[in-house]
JSON list of C-alpha atoms in Angstrom, two decimals:
[
{"chain": "A", "resi": 1, "resn": "PRO", "atom": "CA", "xyz": [0.00, 0.00, 0.00]},
{"chain": "A", "resi": 2, "resn": "ALA", "atom": "CA", "xyz": [0.97, 3.61, -0.50]},
{"chain": "A", "resi": 3, "resn": "ASP", "atom": "CA", "xyz": [2.82, 5.26, 2.37]},
{"chain": "A", "resi": 4, "resn": "PRO", "atom": "CA", "xyz": [0.41, 7.61, 4.19]},
{"chain": "A", "resi": 5, "resn": "LEU", "atom": "CA", "xyz": [3.32, 10.00, 4.79]},
{"chain": "A", "resi": 6, "resn": "GLY", "atom": "CA", "xyz": [4.33, 9.92, 1.13]},
{"chain": "A", "resi": 7, "resn": "PRO", "atom": "CA", "xyz": [3.23, 13.50, 0.35]},
{"chain": "A", "resi": 8, "resn": "ALA", "atom": "CA", "xyz": [5.07, 14.89, 3.38]},
{"chain": "A", "resi": 9, "resn": "LEU", "atom": "CA", "xyz": [8.20, 12.95, 2.50]},
{"chain": "A", "resi": 10, "resn": "GLU", "atom": "CA", "xyz": [7.98, 14.17, -1.08]},
{"chain": "A", "resi": 11, "resn": "LEU", "atom": "CA", "xyz": [7.87, 17.80, 0.07]},
{"chain": "A", "resi": 12, "resn": "VAL", "atom": "CA", "xyz": [11.05, 17.25, 2.07]},
{"chain": "A", "resi": 13, "resn": "ARG", "atom": "CA", "xyz": [12.67, 15.66, -0.97]},
{"chain": "A", "resi": 14, "resn": "LEU", "atom": "CA", "xyz": [11.82, 18.73, -3.04]},
{"chain": "A", "resi": 15, "resn": "ALA", "atom": "CA", "xyz": [12.80, 21.28, -0.35]},
{"chain": "A", "resi": 16, "resn": "PRO", "atom": "CA", "xyz": [15.58, 23.75, -1.06]},
{"chain": "A", "resi": 17, "resn": "SER", "atom": "CA", "xyz": [18.64, 24.02, 1.13]},
{"chain": "A", "resi": 18, "resn": "SER", "atom": "CA", "xyz": [21.15, 26.80, 1.69]},
{"chain": "A", "resi": 19, "resn": "SER", "atom": "CA", "xyz": [23.78, 25.40, -0.66]},
{"chain": "A", "resi": 20, "resn": "ASN", "atom": "CA", "xyz": [21.78, 22.71, -2.45]},
{"chain": "A", "resi": 21, "resn": "ARG", "atom": "CA", "xyz": [23.25, 19.92, -0.29]},
{"chain": "A", "resi": 22, "resn": "GLN", "atom": "CA", "xyz": [20.00, 18.73, 1.37]},
{"chain": "A", "resi": 23, "resn": "PRO", "atom": "CA", "xyz": [21.86, 17.43, 4.45]},
{"chain": "A", "resi": 24, "resn": "TRP", "atom": "CA", "xyz": [18.76, 15.97, 6.07]},
{"chain": "A", "resi": 25, "resn": "ARG", "atom": "CA", "xyz": [17.90, 12.31, 6.44]},
{"chain": "A", "resi": 26, "resn": "LEU", "atom": "CA", "xyz": [14.62, 10.93, 7.74]},
{"chain": "A", "resi": 27, "resn": "LEU", "atom": "CA", "xyz": [14.37, 7.68, 9.65]},
{"chain": "A", "resi": 28, "resn": "ARG", "atom": "CA", "xyz": [11.02, 6.07, 10.49]},
{"chain": "A", "resi": 29, "resn": "ASP", "atom": "CA", "xyz": [10.29, 4.07, 13.61]},
{"chain": "A", "resi": 30, "resn": "PRO", "atom": "CA", "xyz": [7.84, 1.16, 13.57]},
{"chain": "A", "resi": 31, "resn": "ASP", "atom": "CA", "xyz": [5.60, 3.27, 15.86]},
{"chain": "A", "resi": 32, "resn": "GLY", "atom": "CA", "xyz": [5.31, 5.92, 13.14]},
{"chain": "A", "resi": 33, "resn": "ALA", "atom": "CA", "xyz": [7.70, 8.50, 14.59]},
{"chain": "A", "resi": 34, "resn": "VAL", "atom": "CA", "xyz": [9.93, 10.24, 12.05]},
{"chain": "A", "resi": 35, "resn": "HIS", "atom": "CA", "xyz": [13.43, 11.20, 13.14]},
{"chain": "A", "resi": 36, "resn": "LEU", "atom": "CA", "xyz": [15.22, 14.07, 11.42]},
{"chain": "A", "resi": 37, "resn": "LEU", "atom": "CA", "xyz": [18.98, 13.57, 11.20]},
{"chain": "A", "resi": 38, "resn": "LEU", "atom": "CA", "xyz": [21.73, 15.88, 10.03]},
{"chain": "A", "resi": 39, "resn": "ALA", "atom": "CA", "xyz": [24.30, 14.26, 7.73]},
{"chain": "A", "resi": 40, "resn": "ARG", "atom": "CA", "xyz": [26.97, 16.95, 7.74]},
{"chain": "A", "resi": 41, "resn": "THR", "atom": "CA", "xyz": [29.10, 17.70, 4.71]},
{"chain": "A", "resi": 42, "resn": "PRO", "atom": "CA", "xyz": [32.72, 17.23, 5.84]},
{"chain": "A", "resi": 43, "resn": "GLY", "atom": "CA", "xyz": [34.52, 20.55, 6.24]},
{"chain": "A", "resi": 44, "resn": "TYR", "atom": "CA", "xyz": [31.46, 22.64, 5.38]},
{"chain": "A", "resi": 45, "resn": "ARG", "atom": "CA", "xyz": [30.84, 24.01, 8.88]},
{"chain": "A", "resi": 46, "resn": "GLU", "atom": "CA", "xyz": [34.52, 24.87, 9.36]},
{"chain": "A", "resi": 47, "resn": "THR", "atom": "CA", "xyz": [34.73, 26.68, 6.03]},
{"chain": "A", "resi": 48, "resn": "ASN", "atom": "CA", "xyz": [31.61, 28.70, 6.83]},
{"chain": "A", "resi": 49, "resn": "ALA", "atom": "CA", "xyz": [32.99, 29.56, 10.28]},
{"chain": "A", "resi": 50, "resn": "ARG", "atom": "CA", "xyz": [36.21, 30.89, 8.73]},
{"chain": "A", "resi": 51, "resn": "LEU", "atom": "CA", "xyz": [34.10, 33.06, 6.42]},
{"chain": "A", "resi": 52, "resn": "GLY", "atom": "CA", "xyz": [31.91, 34.25, 9.29]},
{"chain": "A", "resi": 53, "resn": "ILE", "atom": "CA", "xyz": [28.85, 32.42, 7.94]},
{"chain": "A", "resi": 54, "resn": "PRO", "atom": "CA", "xyz": [26.47, 30.76, 10.44]},
{"chain": "A", "resi": 55, "resn": "ASP", "atom": "CA", "xyz": [25.91, 27.00, 10.54]},
{"chain": "A", "resi": 56, "resn": "LEU", "atom": "CA", "xyz": [23.73, 26.86, 7.45]},
{"chain": "A", "resi": 57, "resn": "GLN", "atom": "CA", "xyz": [23.20, 23.12, 7.67]},
{"chain": "A", "resi": 58, "resn": "ARG", "atom": "CA", "xyz": [21.35, 23.67, 10.96]},
{"chain": "A", "resi": 59, "resn": "LEU", "atom": "CA", "xyz": [19.18, 26.20, 9.13]},
{"chain": "A", "resi": 60, "resn": "ASP", "atom": "CA", "xyz": [18.54, 23.55, 6.48]},
{"chain": "A", "resi": 61, "resn": "MET", "atom": "CA", "xyz": [17.06, 21.32, 9.20]},
{"chain": "A", "resi": 62, "resn": "GLY", "atom": "CA", "xyz": [14.39, 23.95, 9.84]},
{"chain": "A", "resi": 63, "resn": "ILE", "atom": "CA", "xyz": [13.58, 24.04, 6.13]},
{"chain": "A", "resi": 64, "resn": "ALA", "atom": "CA", "xyz": [13.09, 20.26, 6.10]},
{"chain": "A", "resi": 65, "resn": "MET", "atom": "CA", "xyz": [11.01, 20.35, 9.30]},
{"chain": "A", "resi": 66, "resn": "LEU", "atom": "CA", "xyz": [8.67, 22.99, 7.90]},
{"chain": "A", "resi": 67, "resn": "HIS", "atom": "CA", "xyz": [8.20, 21.19, 4.58]},
{"chain": "A", "resi": 68, "resn": "PHE", "atom": "CA", "xyz": [7.43, 17.91, 6.37]},
{"chain": "A", "resi": 69, "resn": "ALA", "atom": "CA", "xyz": [4.97, 19.51, 8.82]},
{"chain": "A", "resi": 70, "resn": "ILE", "atom": "CA", "xyz": [3.12, 21.34, 6.05]},
{"chain": "A", "resi": 71, "resn": "GLY", "atom": "CA", "xyz": [2.91, 18.15, 3.97]},
{"chain": "A", "resi": 72, "resn": "ALA", "atom": "CA", "xyz": [1.61, 16.11, 6.92]},
{"chain": "A", "resi": 73, "resn": "ALA", "atom": "CA", "xyz": [-0.99, 18.75, 7.77]},
{"chain": "A", "resi": 74, "resn": "GLU", "atom": "CA", "xyz": [-2.12, 18.92, 4.12]},
{"chain": "A", "resi": 75, "resn": "ILE", "atom": "CA", "xyz": [-2.94, 15.20, 4.15]},
{"chain": "A", "resi": 76, "resn": "GLY", "atom": "CA", "xyz": [-4.81, 15.54, 7.44]},
{"chain": "A", "resi": 77, "resn": "LEU", "atom": "CA", "xyz": [-2.09, 14.13, 9.65]},
{"chain": "A", "resi": 78, "resn": "PRO", "atom": "CA", "xyz": [-1.18, 16.88, 12.11]},
{"chain": "A", "resi": 79, "resn": "GLY", "atom": "CA", "xyz": [1.73, 16.28, 14.40]},
{"chain": "A", "resi": 80, "resn": "ARG", "atom": "CA", "xyz": [4.57, 18.03, 16.12]},
{"chain": "A", "resi": 81, "resn": "TRP", "atom": "CA", "xyz": [8.33, 18.16, 16.25]},
{"chain": "A", "resi": 82, "resn": "THR", "atom": "CA", "xyz": [9.90, 17.46, 19.62]},
{"chain": "A", "resi": 83, "resn": "PRO", "atom": "CA", "xyz": [13.48, 17.10, 20.83]},
{"chain": "A", "resi": 84, "resn": "PRO", "atom": "CA", "xyz": [15.11, 14.02, 19.27]},
{"chain": "A", "resi": 85, "resn": "ARG", "atom": "CA", "xyz": [14.13, 10.66, 20.74]},
{"chain": "A", "resi": 86, "resn": "LEU", "atom": "CA", "xyz": [16.43, 8.46, 18.68]},
{"chain": "A", "resi": 87, "resn": "ALA", "atom": "CA", "xyz": [18.58, 6.48, 21.12]},
{"chain": "A", "resi": 88, "resn": "ALA", "atom": "CA", "xyz": [21.20, 5.24, 18.68]},
{"chain": "A", "resi": 89, "resn": "PRO", "atom": "CA", "xyz": [21.51, 7.33, 15.49]},
{"chain": "A", "resi": 90, "resn": "PRO", "atom": "CA", "xyz": [23.35, 5.88, 12.51]},
{"chain": "A", "resi": 91, "resn": "ALA", "atom": "CA", "xyz": [27.07, 6.59, 12.47]},
{"chain": "A", "resi": 92, "resn": "GLY", "atom": "CA", "xyz": [27.99, 10.08, 11.33]},
{"chain": "A", "resi": 93, "resn": "MET", "atom": "CA", "xyz": [24.50, 11.53, 11.78]},
{"chain": "A", "resi": 94, "resn": "GLU", "atom": "CA", "xyz": [23.27, 14.02, 14.36]},
{"chain": "A", "resi": 95, "resn": "PRO", "atom": "CA", "xyz": [19.70, 13.65, 15.67]},
{"chain": "A", "resi": 96, "resn": "VAL", "atom": "CA", "xyz": [17.87, 16.96, 15.31]},
{"chain": "A", "resi": 97, "resn": "ALA", "atom": "CA", "xyz": [14.18, 16.33, 16.12]},
{"chain": "A", "resi": 98, "resn": "THR", "atom": "CA", "xyz": [11.45, 13.70, 16.18]},
{"chain": "A", "resi": 99, "resn": "TRP", "atom": "CA", "xyz": [8.01, 14.15, 14.58]},
{"chain": "A", "resi": 100, "resn": "SER", "atom": "CA", "xyz": [5.02, 12.31, 15.96]},
{"chain": "A", "resi": 101, "resn": "ALA", "atom": "CA", "xyz": [1.42, 12.41, 14.78]},
{"chain": "A", "resi": 102, "resn": "ASP", "atom": "CA", "xyz": [-1.02, 13.99, 17.19]},
{"chain": "A", "resi": 103, "resn": "ALA", "atom": "CA", "xyz": [-3.18, 11.45, 18.99]},
{"chain": "A", "resi": 104, "resn": "GLY", "atom": "CA", "xyz": [-6.83, 11.57, 18.21]}
]
């Protein structure tokens, strides 16, 4: 069957990022929670820091979060982002937040 979160996931896939790197990764739990992870580009943060540019890949996480939340709400599946709940993230990835559908 089609994934009920398919439209929300598609909006994240299409989302822009600060330097077209789309550093986000989404990981689904069997309970339906969606974990947002940051897969950093090696050296990118350090280069930006030397140039006086903020951590744009953290900003990119907000872009992904907004696109996902809008997509979920559009298909009638409201939820919320909370602090990350992923106990053991994949190697090299930083947990950013966890999305869960609202009960009801």
